[in-house]
Amino acid sequence: MIYVIVGPTGVGKTKLSIALAKKLNAEIINADSMQVYRGLDIGTAKVKETEKEGIPHHLFDTLDVHTCYTVYDYQKDARKKVEEIISRGKNVILVGGTGLYIRSCLYDYQFQEEEKQETFDDLSNEELLENISTYMQRDSIPVHPNNRKRLVRLLNRLQNGDVDLSKKSEPIYDFYMIGLTTSRETLYEKINERVDSMVEEGLFQEVEALYKNNIHSKAVETGIGYKELYRYFEGKCTKEEAIEEVKKNSRHYAKRQYTFFKHQFPVHWFETDYVNFDNAIQAVLKKIEGRNS
């Protein structure tokens, strides 16, 4: 059986995944697009060795930070791990906040090797939307009109035949999806606190090492917690401004995650109890036991 844990950043997915893995005889597969990279630890809130409690974790720390890793690559790797774990008679827990990674693994998306990527610099956002609408209904385009980067990516995928987003995909596995949630006020407070903790744990030192090694890969130039601090090391903002930007971008990302999960997946939502997290764990286990009985 595959159990999937989703939710916005900072809501407790890692802690829940380990607790459930121990109870459900499961192994954990990462579904976070940043945690696949080695050396991006503090800024991604990657699970620490001391936190794993002997549970096997897969697709964490598997790639050099220079590697260009696509959804197509993740789909192949994740499905291979799913089959391996199930063949050993164990359950799978897929955990992470990258919705497209999760969807590519669980649903029948047919990807191809990525071909040449066009930049479409000569097209406005509206013109990009017009081109995309030749492949799919305008009101079903899953990208905000102001998000140029995603519009360009989507048009490239459609032109290359990577996936036909106009068709509804179906799941290829039986899975149960668990979502952790909390009030927006509480979540934003926890995100701000977590960023402060990352700074105390050495986030600036982690990013400075990357910057001094002249690493300018896609991962560090787009990843929250890295791109903002690069601006600081480039002298474009103060340390305080960089920290506030990380907090702001993390909050915005959490909002986008909620929107994606609520519209794209059959999620069973559970409230995170930050005072006694065991309450959330027990609520999830009770639901799973009732479903399996």
XYZ file of C-alpha atoms in Angstrom, residues 55-177:
123
model
C 13.618 3.936 8.733
C 14.999 3.578 5.175
C 14.751 6.857 3.246
C 14.967 6.971 -0.556
C 15.702 9.713 -3.105
C 17.268 11.999 -0.530
C 20.810 13.275 -1.197
C 21.046 11.375 -4.471
C 22.203 14.148 -6.827
C 25.039 16.597 -7.191
C 23.752 20.165 -6.971
C 24.824 20.804 -10.572
C 22.559 18.052 -11.917
C 19.548 19.060 -13.996
C 16.807 16.797 -12.650
C 13.395 16.824 -14.307
C 9.942 15.566 -13.398
C 10.505 12.888 -16.032
C 13.628 11.734 -14.149
C 11.797 11.744 -10.847
C 8.904 9.734 -12.252
C 11.260 6.951 -13.344
C 13.228 6.926 -10.092
C 10.218 7.112 -7.774
C 8.269 4.367 -9.529
C 11.344 2.127 -9.454
C 11.631 2.654 -5.697
C 7.920 2.016 -5.194
C 8.175 -1.329 -6.982
C 11.329 -2.281 -5.070
C 9.775 -1.550 -1.675
C 6.499 -3.306 -2.448
C 8.392 -6.351 -3.749
C 9.949 -6.674 -0.288
C 6.471 -6.881 1.247
C 6.617 -3.423 2.782
C 4.421 -0.361 2.504
C 5.477 2.914 0.909
C 5.223 6.412 2.333
C 5.658 9.150 -0.261
C 6.272 12.454 1.496
C 6.973 15.950 0.257
C 5.617 19.234 -0.893
C 6.286 19.100 -4.636
C 2.861 18.348 -6.047
C 3.992 17.661 -9.604
C 6.511 15.074 -8.376
C 3.766 13.270 -6.479
C 1.373 13.433 -9.406
C 3.976 12.181 -11.880
C 4.636 9.130 -9.709
C 1.058 8.173 -8.928
C -0.801 9.049 -12.122
C -0.490 7.898 -15.719
C 1.391 10.883 -17.061
C 3.385 9.910 -20.139
C 6.593 11.922 -20.218
C 9.272 11.883 -22.856
C 12.929 12.802 -22.673
C 13.115 16.585 -22.462
C 13.986 18.151 -25.773
C 15.337 21.582 -26.601
C 13.754 24.243 -24.428
C 12.701 27.512 -26.030
C 12.727 30.766 -24.051
C 9.954 32.497 -26.048
C 11.524 35.871 -25.297
C 9.594 37.398 -28.201
C 6.220 36.481 -26.692
C 4.292 38.339 -24.007
C 2.550 36.422 -21.228
C -0.755 36.867 -23.020
C 0.738 35.476 -26.230
C 2.116 32.511 -24.286
C -1.393 31.866 -22.974
C -2.803 32.071 -26.491
C -0.321 29.450 -27.684
C -1.057 27.192 -24.725
C -4.801 27.509 -25.362
C -4.309 25.811 -28.735
C -3.519 22.638 -26.763
C -6.020 22.940 -23.914
C -9.028 24.939 -22.724
C -8.102 28.403 -21.538
C -9.944 28.049 -18.236
C -8.156 24.770 -17.457
C -4.596 26.136 -17.776
C -3.011 25.321 -14.375
C -0.687 28.351 -14.323
C -1.265 31.930 -13.185
C -1.091 34.396 -16.124
C 1.656 36.368 -14.355
C 3.909 33.369 -13.730
C 6.020 33.634 -16.866
C 8.515 30.942 -15.919
C 5.792 28.311 -15.558
C 4.021 29.485 -18.716
C 7.236 29.006 -20.686
C 7.804 25.587 -19.139
C 4.236 24.491 -19.861
C 4.365 25.614 -23.502
C 7.664 23.786 -23.994
C 6.177 20.620 -22.540
C 3.130 20.837 -24.742
C 5.156 21.525 -27.889
C 7.538 18.669 -27.099
C 4.653 16.296 -26.427
C 5.885 15.613 -22.903
C 2.350 15.256 -21.572
C -1.134 16.026 -22.796
C -2.545 18.120 -19.978
C -5.900 18.415 -21.700
C -6.691 14.842 -20.729
C -7.577 13.790 -17.214
C -4.937 11.417 -15.877
C -5.866 8.381 -13.813
C -3.984 6.898 -10.841
C -1.870 3.830 -11.548
C -1.510 2.831 -7.885
C -3.883 2.370 -4.984
C -2.927 5.044 -2.488
C -4.241 6.887 0.549
C -3.378 10.573 0.729
